[in-house]
Short mmCIF file of C-alpha atoms in Angstrom, two decimals:
data_model
loop_
_atom_site.label_atom_id
_atom_site.label_comp_id
_atom_site.label_asym_id
_atom_site.label_seq_id
_atom_site.Cartn_x
_atom_site.Cartn_y
_atom_site.Cartn_z
CA MET A 1 0.01 -0.07 -0.21
CA GLU A 2 2.15 3.01 -1.58
CA LEU A 3 0.67 6.24 -0.82
CA LYS A 4 1.17 8.68 -3.96
CA TYR A 5 1.20 11.93 -3.31
CA SER A 6 0.90 14.50 -6.52
CA LYS A 7 2.94 17.99 -7.02
CA ILE A 8 1.81 21.33 -6.81
CA THR A 9 3.74 24.73 -7.00
CA VAL A 10 4.03 26.27 -3.38
CA CYS A 11 2.12 29.45 -2.76
CA LYS A 12 0.30 30.34 0.74
CA SER A 13 -0.01 34.21 1.64
CA SER A 14 1.63 36.09 4.19
CA GLN A 15 -1.89 35.99 6.40
CA LEU A 16 -2.80 32.16 5.93
CA ALA A 17 0.63 30.20 5.69
CA MET A 18 1.57 28.09 8.69
CA ASP A 19 4.04 28.82 11.31
CA TYR A 20 6.40 25.90 10.45
CA LYS A 21 8.50 26.98 13.81
CA THR A 22 6.06 26.03 15.69
CA VAL A 23 6.08 22.67 14.77
CA VAL A 24 8.36 19.57 15.56
CA ALA A 25 11.22 19.44 13.13
CA LEU A 26 10.51 16.00 12.13
CA ALA A 27 12.90 13.33 10.07
CA ILE A 28 11.62 11.30 7.37
CA LEU A 29 12.26 7.14 7.39
CA PHE A 30 10.87 5.50 4.19
CA LEU A 31 9.82 1.79 4.38
CA SER A 32 11.62 0.96 7.77
CA THR A 33 10.73 -2.07 9.80
CA VAL A 34 9.80 -1.52 13.43
CA SER A 35 8.42 -4.21 15.61
CA SER A 36 6.86 -5.98 12.00
CA ALA A 37 5.14 -2.35 10.96
CA ARG A 38 5.51 -0.90 8.04
CA VAL A 39 6.37 2.68 8.42
CA LEU A 40 4.68 4.33 5.39
CA PRO A 41 6.21 6.32 2.98
CA LEU A 42 5.44 10.24 3.49
CA PRO A 43 6.32 13.65 1.25
CA ILE A 44 9.85 14.61 1.16
CA ILE A 45 9.36 18.66 1.77
CA ALA A 46 12.67 19.81 2.13
CA LYS A 47 12.55 23.63 3.69
CA PRO A 48 15.07 26.12 2.98
CA ASP A 49 16.53 25.99 6.54
CA GLY A 50 17.44 21.82 5.30
CA VAL A 51 14.92 20.45 7.69
CA VAL A 52 12.39 18.39 6.37
CA ASN A 53 8.53 17.46 8.10
CA VAL A 54 6.86 14.07 7.75
CA PHE A 55 3.32 16.40 8.89
CA ASP A 56 4.01 18.98 5.89
CA ASN A 57 1.17 20.71 4.51
CA SER A 58 3.00 23.34 2.65
CA LYS A 59 1.33 22.13 -0.56
CA TYR A 60 -1.86 23.94 1.00
CA GLY A 61 -2.60 26.65 -1.57
CA LEU A 62 -3.20 30.31 -1.81
CA LEU A 63 -6.88 31.27 -0.53
CA GLN A 64 -8.27 33.84 -2.74
CA LEU A 65 -11.68 34.24 -0.62
CA SER A 66 -9.97 36.08 1.92
CA ASN A 67 -12.93 35.65 4.02
CA GLY A 68 -11.63 34.82 7.51
CA LEU A 69 -13.76 31.37 8.06
CA ALA A 70 -12.83 28.14 8.19
CA GLN A 71 -9.49 28.66 10.22
CA THR A 72 -10.19 25.61 12.00
CA PRO A 73 -12.57 22.96 10.31
CA GLN A 74 -16.11 23.36 10.26
CA MET A 75 -18.65 21.59 12.63
CA GLY A 76 -22.80 21.82 12.75
CA TRP A 77 -25.34 19.40 11.34
CA ASN A 78 -26.78 18.41 7.82
CA SER A 79 -30.15 17.58 7.04
CA TRP A 80 -29.60 14.57 4.21
CA ASN A 81 -27.99 12.02 5.85
CA PHE A 82 -30.57 11.23 7.76
CA PHE A 83 -33.89 13.49 6.63
CA ALA A 84 -32.79 13.15 2.86
CA CYS A 85 -36.05 15.10 1.31
CA ASN A 86 -38.02 14.93 4.16
CA ILE A 87 -37.11 18.22 5.34
CA ASN A 88 -39.41 21.19 6.01
CA GLU A 89 -38.95 24.38 8.61
CA SER A 90 -40.39 23.37 11.79
CA LEU A 91 -37.20 19.97 11.66
CA ILE A 92 -34.85 22.75 11.00
CA LYS A 93 -36.15 25.05 13.71
CA GLU A 94 -36.22 21.97 16.24
CA THR A 95 -32.85 20.69 15.14
CA ALA A 96 -31.51 23.92 16.21
CA ASP A 97 -33.21 24.16 18.89
CA ALA A 98 -32.07 20.66 20.14
CA LEU A 99 -28.09 21.45 18.89
CA VAL A 100 -28.26 24.25 21.55
CA SER A 101 -30.38 22.38 24.15
CA SER A 102 -28.61 19.16 23.72
CA GLY A 103 -25.13 21.21 24.26
CA LEU A 104 -23.60 20.54 21.18
CA ALA A 105 -24.17 24.13 20.30
CA ASP A 106 -21.56 25.02 23.14
CA LEU A 107 -19.04 22.44 22.07
CA GLY A 108 -18.96 24.24 18.67
CA TYR A 109 -22.16 22.62 16.12
CA ASN A 110 -23.06 25.84 14.72
CA TYR A 111 -23.98 25.51 11.20
CA VAL A 112 -27.21 24.57 10.60
CA ASN A 113 -27.15 23.16 6.79
CA ILE A 114 -30.73 22.54 4.81
CA ASP A 115 -29.50 20.21 2.19
CA ASP A 116 -31.53 19.25 -1.11
CA CYS A 117 -34.98 19.72 -1.71
CA TRP A 118 -35.72 22.91 -0.05
CA GLU A 119 -36.56 24.55 -3.25
CA ALA A 120 -39.23 25.31 -4.98
CA PRO A 121 -39.52 22.69 -8.30
CA THR A 122 -39.09 26.34 -10.61
CA ARG A 123 -38.01 29.85 -10.48
CA ASP A 124 -40.08 32.90 -9.19
CA ILE A 125 -41.24 34.66 -12.81
CA LYS A 126 -38.03 37.00 -12.32
CA GLY A 127 -35.33 34.02 -12.04
CA GLN A 128 -35.23 34.02 -8.73
CA LEU A 129 -34.79 31.00 -6.08
CA VAL A 130 -37.62 30.61 -3.96
CA PRO A 131 -38.24 28.17 -1.16
CA ASP A 132 -40.95 25.63 -1.62
CA PRO A 133 -43.79 26.91 0.37
CA LYS A 134 -45.45 23.51 0.82
CA THR A 135 -41.98 23.10 3.40
CA PHE A 136 -40.91 26.50 3.98
CA PRO A 137 -44.20 28.85 3.84
CA SER A 138 -42.47 31.35 6.71
CA GLY A 139 -39.27 31.47 3.88
CA ILE A 140 -35.55 31.36 4.40
CA LYS A 141 -34.92 34.76 5.76
CA ALA A 142 -37.49 34.40 8.88
CA LEU A 143 -35.55 30.48 9.36
CA ALA A 144 -32.51 32.03 9.33
CA ASP A 145 -33.55 34.75 11.65
CA TYR A 146 -34.75 32.37 14.38
CA VAL A 147 -31.03 29.94 14.06
CA HIS A 148 -29.05 32.94 14.42
CA GLY A 149 -31.66 34.08 17.39
CA LYS A 150 -30.17 30.76 19.00
CA GLY A 151 -26.44 31.68 17.96
CA LEU A 152 -26.37 29.07 15.37
CA LYS A 153 -26.07 29.83 11.72
CA LEU A 154 -27.96 28.41 8.59
CA GLY A 155 -26.49 27.04 5.69
CA ILE A 156 -28.12 26.15 2.02
CA TYR A 157 -27.45 24.02 -0.94
CA SER A 158 -27.84 24.36 -4.55
CA SER A 159 -25.74 22.74 -6.93
CA ALA A 160 -21.97 24.19 -10.40
CA GLY A 161 -25.07 22.52 -12.90
CA VAL A 162 -28.55 23.30 -14.18
CA PHE A 163 -30.52 20.88 -11.64
CA THR A 164 -29.95 19.59 -8.14
CA CYS A 165 -29.66 16.12 -7.36
CA GLN A 166 -33.43 16.45 -6.83
CA VAL A 167 -33.89 17.95 -9.62
CA ARG A 168 -34.48 21.46 -8.05
CA PRO A 169 -33.08 24.52 -10.00
CA ALA A 170 -29.39 25.11 -9.19
CA SER A 171 -27.11 28.00 -9.60
CA LEU A 172 -25.11 27.56 -12.85
CA PHE A 173 -24.91 30.70 -14.99
CA HIS A 174 -26.97 32.23 -11.87
CA GLU A 175 -24.58 32.30 -9.40
CA ASN A 176 -24.66 36.53 -8.94
CA ASP A 177 -28.38 36.29 -9.06
CA ASP A 178 -28.54 33.09 -6.39
CA ALA A 179 -25.20 34.07 -3.95
CA ALA A 180 -27.13 37.92 -3.69
CA THR A 181 -30.39 36.13 -2.79
CA TRP A 182 -28.52 34.23 -0.17
CA ALA A 183 -27.18 36.84 1.05
CA SER A 184 -29.92 39.21 1.53
CA TRP A 185 -32.00 35.61 3.97
CA GLY A 186 -28.67 35.96 5.94
CA VAL A 187 -27.38 32.38 4.82
CA ASP A 188 -24.18 32.17 6.36
CA TYR A 189 -23.04 28.57 4.77
CA LEU A 190 -23.47 27.04 1.22
CA LYS A 191 -22.17 23.69 0.00
CA TYR A 192 -22.29 23.32 -3.92
CA ASP A 193 -22.93 20.42 -5.69
CA ASN A 194 -22.17 18.56 -8.62
CA CYS A 195 -24.76 17.23 -10.21
CA PHE A 196 -26.42 17.82 -13.97
CA ASN A 197 -23.03 19.78 -14.65
CA LEU A 198 -23.27 20.08 -18.70
CA GLY A 199 -20.19 17.89 -18.66
CA ILE A 200 -18.23 21.47 -17.76
CA LYS A 201 -15.14 21.23 -15.88
CA PRO A 202 -15.37 21.78 -11.66
CA ILE A 203 -12.02 24.05 -12.16
CA ASP A 204 -14.22 26.38 -14.90
CA ARG A 205 -17.65 26.12 -12.47
CA TYR A 206 -16.45 26.27 -8.90
CA PRO A 207 -14.84 29.85 -8.94
CA PRO A 208 -17.76 31.98 -10.14
CA MET A 209 -19.30 30.91 -7.28
CA ARG A 210 -16.41 32.13 -5.31
CA ASP A 211 -17.01 35.58 -6.72
CA ALA A 212 -20.28 36.10 -6.59
CA LEU A 213 -20.18 35.27 -2.63
CA ASN A 214 -17.23 37.38 -2.55
CA ALA A 215 -19.43 40.09 -3.93
CA THR A 216 -22.07 40.31 -1.46
CA GLY A 217 -20.09 41.48 1.46
CA ARG A 218 -21.67 39.10 3.63
CA THR A 219 -18.92 36.23 4.76
CA ILE A 220 -20.37 33.39 3.49
CA PHE A 221 -18.53 29.68 3.99
CA TYR A 222 -17.76 27.87 1.07
CA SER A 223 -17.91 24.12 0.99
CA LEU A 224 -17.05 22.48 -2.35
CA CYS A 225 -18.53 19.15 -3.68
CA GLU A 226 -17.38 18.04 -6.59
CA TRP A 227 -17.05 14.72 -5.12
CA GLY A 228 -13.08 14.48 -5.50
CA GLU A 229 -13.71 13.98 -9.11
CA ASP A 230 -11.19 16.00 -10.34
CA ASP A 231 -9.17 15.89 -7.17
CA PRO A 232 -10.27 18.87 -5.51
CA ALA A 233 -7.09 19.57 -3.30
CA LEU A 234 -4.84 20.92 -6.38
CA TRP A 235 -6.71 23.68 -7.13
CA ALA A 236 -9.78 24.27 -4.97
CA GLY A 237 -7.52 25.96 -2.06
CA ASN A 238 -7.89 29.15 -4.50
CA VAL A 239 -11.97 28.32 -4.52
CA GLY A 240 -13.14 27.63 -1.29
CA ASN A 241 -13.23 26.12 2.11
CA SER A 242 -13.44 22.91 2.32
CA TRP A 243 -13.47 20.77 -0.72
CA ARG A 244 -14.98 17.00 -1.13
CA THR A 245 -12.10 14.32 -1.78
CA THR A 246 -14.84 11.28 -2.24
CA ASP A 247 -17.73 10.48 -3.08
CA ASP A 248 -20.84 10.47 -0.89
CA ILE A 249 -20.43 8.45 2.28
CA ASN A 250 -23.09 6.07 3.34
CA ASP A 251 -23.72 4.30 7.12
CA THR A 252 -21.41 1.24 6.65
CA TRP A 253 -18.18 0.49 7.62
CA ALA A 254 -16.70 -0.01 4.15
CA SER A 255 -17.89 3.29 2.75
CA MET A 256 -16.25 5.19 6.13
CA THR A 257 -12.47 3.22 5.85
CA THR A 258 -12.94 3.37 1.82
CA ILE A 259 -13.49 7.36 2.38
CA ALA A 260 -10.70 7.96 5.37
CA ASP A 261 -8.20 5.53 2.94
CA LEU A 262 -9.38 8.31 -0.26
CA ASN A 263 -8.78 11.75 1.65
CA ASP A 264 -5.72 10.58 3.30
CA LYS A 265 -4.08 11.15 0.33
CA TRP A 266 -4.61 14.47 0.43
CA ALA A 267 -3.36 15.09 3.96
CA ALA A 268 -0.79 18.08 2.66
CA TYR A 269 -3.17 20.41 0.73
CA ALA A 270 -5.17 21.41 3.93
CA GLY A 271 -4.73 23.81 6.22
CA PRO A 272 -6.49 26.97 8.28
CA GLY A 273 -8.99 28.12 5.40
CA GLY A 274 -9.22 25.11 3.24
CA TRP A 275 -9.86 21.54 4.65
CA ASN A 276 -10.34 18.27 3.18
CA ASP A 277 -13.95 17.34 3.33
CA PRO A 278 -14.51 13.33 3.29
CA ASP A 279 -18.22 13.87 3.63
CA MET A 280 -20.79 14.12 6.70
CA LEU A 281 -20.86 12.06 9.57
CA GLU A 282 -22.62 8.76 10.26
CA VAL A 283 -22.44 8.61 13.57
CA GLY A 284 -25.74 7.67 15.65
CA ASN A 285 -27.85 6.67 11.96
CA GLY A 286 -27.77 3.07 12.94
CA GLY A 287 -25.62 1.05 10.14
CA MET A 288 -22.89 0.39 12.43
CA ASN A 289 -22.01 -0.23 15.95
CA TYR A 290 -20.63 1.85 18.72
CA LEU A 291 -17.09 0.80 18.31
CA GLU A 292 -17.14 1.41 14.56
CA TYR A 293 -18.77 4.96 14.99
CA ARG A 294 -16.32 6.10 17.16
CA SER A 295 -13.41 4.77 15.05
CA HIS A 296 -15.23 6.93 12.82
CA PHE A 297 -15.69 9.98 14.65
CA SER A 298 -11.78 9.61 16.09
CA ILE A 299 -10.77 9.39 12.51
CA TRP A 300 -12.51 11.91 11.18
CA ALA A 301 -11.34 14.51 14.07
CA ILE A 302 -7.88 13.53 13.81
CA MET A 303 -7.75 13.78 9.51
CA LYS A 304 -8.89 17.63 10.62
CA ALA A 305 -12.01 16.62 8.76
CA PRO A 306 -15.20 18.79 8.84
CA LEU A 307 -17.73 17.68 12.01
CA LEU A 308 -20.95 17.90 10.37
CA VAL A 309 -23.87 15.36 12.17
CA GLY A 310 -25.75 13.71 10.00
CA CYS A 311 -27.99 11.91 12.67
CA ASP A 312 -31.40 13.59 14.03
CA VAL A 313 -30.11 15.13 16.95
CA ARG A 314 -33.77 15.60 18.47
CA ASN A 315 -33.56 11.46 19.13
CA MET A 316 -29.68 10.82 20.36
CA THR A 317 -29.03 7.73 21.62
CA THR A 318 -26.56 8.11 25.02
CA GLU A 319 -23.92 6.38 23.22
CA THR A 320 -24.52 8.94 20.07
CA PHE A 321 -23.86 11.79 22.27
CA GLU A 322 -20.99 10.37 24.28
CA ILE A 323 -19.12 10.08 20.85
CA LEU A 324 -20.49 13.30 19.45
CA SER A 325 -19.86 15.56 23.03
CA ASN A 326 -15.94 14.22 23.26
CA LYS A 327 -14.33 17.32 24.33
CA GLU A 328 -11.10 16.16 24.04
CA VAL A 329 -11.77 14.14 20.09
CA ILE A 330 -13.26 17.57 19.56
CA ALA A 331 -10.13 19.61 20.42
CA VAL A 332 -7.83 17.31 18.52
CA ASN A 333 -9.77 18.34 15.11
CA GLN A 334 -9.80 21.99 16.54
CA ASP A 335 -6.31 22.52 17.00
CA PRO A 336 -5.16 25.97 15.77
CA LEU A 337 -2.08 24.28 14.69
CA GLY A 338 -4.59 22.75 11.71
CA ILE A 339 -2.75 19.93 9.79
CA GLN A 340 -4.25 17.28 9.51
CA GLY A 341 -3.55 13.74 10.69
CA ARG A 342 -2.73 10.64 7.99
CA LYS A 343 -1.87 7.57 8.28
CA VAL A 344 1.63 6.98 9.46
CA GLN A 345 2.50 2.53 10.08
CA VAL A 346 0.37 -0.51 9.55
CA PHE A 347 0.77 -3.85 11.02
CA GLY A 348 -0.99 -7.27 10.09
CA THR A 349 -2.77 -8.88 7.11
CA ASN A 350 -4.08 -6.50 4.19
CA ASP A 351 -3.10 -3.47 6.88
CA CYS A 352 -4.93 -3.82 8.91
CA LEU A 353 -3.94 -2.45 12.04
CA GLN A 354 -3.18 0.87 11.63
CA VAL A 355 -1.46 3.70 13.28
CA TRP A 356 -2.83 7.75 12.19
CA ALA A 357 -0.82 10.47 13.95
CA GLY A 358 -0.57 14.31 13.51
CA PRO A 359 1.28 16.95 14.57
CA LEU A 360 -0.69 19.20 17.77
CA SER A 361 0.44 23.04 19.13
CA GLY A 362 2.32 23.09 22.33
CA THR A 363 4.90 19.90 20.30
CA ARG A 364 2.40 17.63 21.29
CA PHE A 365 0.75 14.92 18.61
CA ALA A 366 -2.72 12.90 18.44
CA VAL A 367 -2.07 9.34 17.65
CA VAL A 368 -5.03 6.99 16.71
CA LEU A 369 -4.94 3.22 17.12
CA TRP A 370 -7.26 1.86 14.02
CA ASN A 371 -7.69 -1.81 14.15
CA ARG A 372 -9.56 -2.84 10.96
CA CYS A 373 -9.62 -6.46 11.48
CA LEU A 374 -12.40 -9.14 12.08
CA GLU A 375 -10.21 -9.82 15.32
CA SER A 376 -8.31 -8.26 18.57
CA GLY A 377 -4.90 -7.11 18.16
CA THR A 378 -2.06 -4.81 19.57
CA ILE A 379 -0.77 -2.00 18.13
CA LYS A 380 2.12 0.00 18.64
CA VAL A 381 2.76 3.36 17.88
CA SER A 382 6.60 3.75 17.13
CA TRP A 383 8.38 7.22 18.29
CA GLU A 384 10.10 6.83 14.53
CA SER A 385 7.03 7.27 12.71
CA LEU A 386 6.64 10.56 14.99
CA GLY A 387 9.86 11.82 13.79
CA LEU A 388 11.25 11.33 17.46
CA GLU A 389 14.28 9.66 18.66
CA SER A 390 13.72 6.33 20.46
CA SER A 391 14.75 7.86 23.82
CA THR A 392 12.05 10.60 24.26
CA ILE A 393 9.91 10.22 27.35
CA VAL A 394 6.77 10.94 26.19
CA SER A 395 3.56 11.30 28.26
CA VAL A 396 0.11 9.42 27.11
CA ARG A 397 -3.34 10.70 27.96
CA ASP A 398 -6.07 8.78 26.74
CA LEU A 399 -8.94 10.36 24.50
CA TRP A 400 -11.93 8.14 25.61
CA LYS A 401 -10.95 7.18 28.87
CA HIS A 402 -10.23 11.19 29.86
CA GLU A 403 -6.94 9.87 31.73
CA ASP A 404 -3.39 10.00 31.79
CA VAL A 405 -2.22 6.14 31.54
CA VAL A 406 1.37 6.87 30.90
CA THR A 407 3.83 9.51 31.90
CA ASP A 408 7.22 7.62 30.96
CA ALA A 409 6.61 5.80 27.64
CA VAL A 410 10.04 5.53 25.72
CA SER A 411 10.69 4.46 22.31
CA SER A 412 7.14 3.28 21.49
CA PHE A 413 3.25 2.97 23.07
CA GLY A 414 0.61 0.43 22.44
CA VAL A 415 -2.51 -1.40 23.24
CA THR A 416 -4.74 -3.62 22.60
CA VAL A 417 -7.37 -2.86 20.18
CA ASP A 418 -10.77 -4.16 19.48
CA ALA A 419 -11.96 -5.40 16.33
CA HIS A 420 -13.23 -2.53 14.14
CA SER A 421 -12.94 -0.56 17.11
CA CYS A 422 -9.97 2.24 17.66
CA GLU A 423 -8.21 3.78 20.51
CA MET A 424 -6.93 7.98 20.75
CA PHE A 425 -3.98 9.75 22.91
CA VAL A 426 -2.42 13.03 22.99
CA LEU A 427 1.24 12.19 23.17
CA THR A 428 2.95 15.01 24.79
CA PRO A 429 7.67 14.55 24.62
CA LYS A 430 9.20 15.88 26.78
CA VAL A 431 12.42 17.95 25.32
CA PRO A 432 14.89 16.96 23.70
CA HIS A 433 12.13 15.78 21.11
CA SER A 434 13.04 15.49 17.65
CA ARG A 435 16.10 14.61 15.10
CA VAL A 436 17.74 17.60 14.03
#
């Protein structure tokens, strides 16, 4: 299993460029054997001072939106995964209420995003988008006012095509009018899909909406949903605040794991202002068990993926809420350093025992030991895979047990992990900590 990274010219604005001197200077190791594990090849990025960083994200491009959003991955809720087209204004209001009453809003879940099917089947006589009068009779502005009154933000949906995926009016060739309409309603977020696109390349269809949103004068989060077809990580940093790197997720273990692997390829292209998006969370929708959902949430968190809840938050189980409300896991996702974690070691049959890791602020590391096998197994993270000297003393905190489990680990750390489960940790090295 080799990960191949495409090359792109590095172009960073002074405003959004990462301060790499705050990151641990890490040494790259290729295809070495550590305790029978394979250390995965990571991109070689040589810096002007000669230091090489195995968790580099300097391929993140120049963000032209200049909207100040997405300094950390977006968090919130989206209607599609659970409700599909069965939506109305009462549901959206009740969801906003539930995000607040459950405490999820206080944890950062602040976008309430309406997906497809909010629109009337046709535009009005002036050619403007209008909400479906049967399901959104009060209009989107009134709904936005309600959501804003809860301290939350409202998201809307369209497609960079002539129709949405559910054959409602879409925004190709209507970018300026539609962006102005949403801004006048008080919309805060746009998910922009890829259906009925007339075969026009995404790199030509998505920038006009960026420009139209900018022209409104309203700060609107721009989420590209291009399904990863034209490798948006290579160009969408010039366009949006997040970009889908994969096809749609579904509520199965096979879908979730496949999508995680696809998104991992593009880790070097994400950073504050723009994020790789492997699609919304399925936690709580019933197709996976508790341990599988915990893995789903942990991996999305360490990948710095958007945390957009896709279940009915009005009727969450205790287990679902436990997963979604884990403050320590959320803190990894929202860490200000903003470097996407990635797969760094693999063990076992078909590489089903895995180590995913990424640096955090304060010279710490987030680590997920992920068992994708059919039976339990022991997984170890070696210091070498993190770029640490093997003699470094490291303290280890368990993010699911919420306790410090080791204060003086040396060379490696491992635990037994149940099948289709994971364990997640924050490792804090004691200086000196790196190979420099």
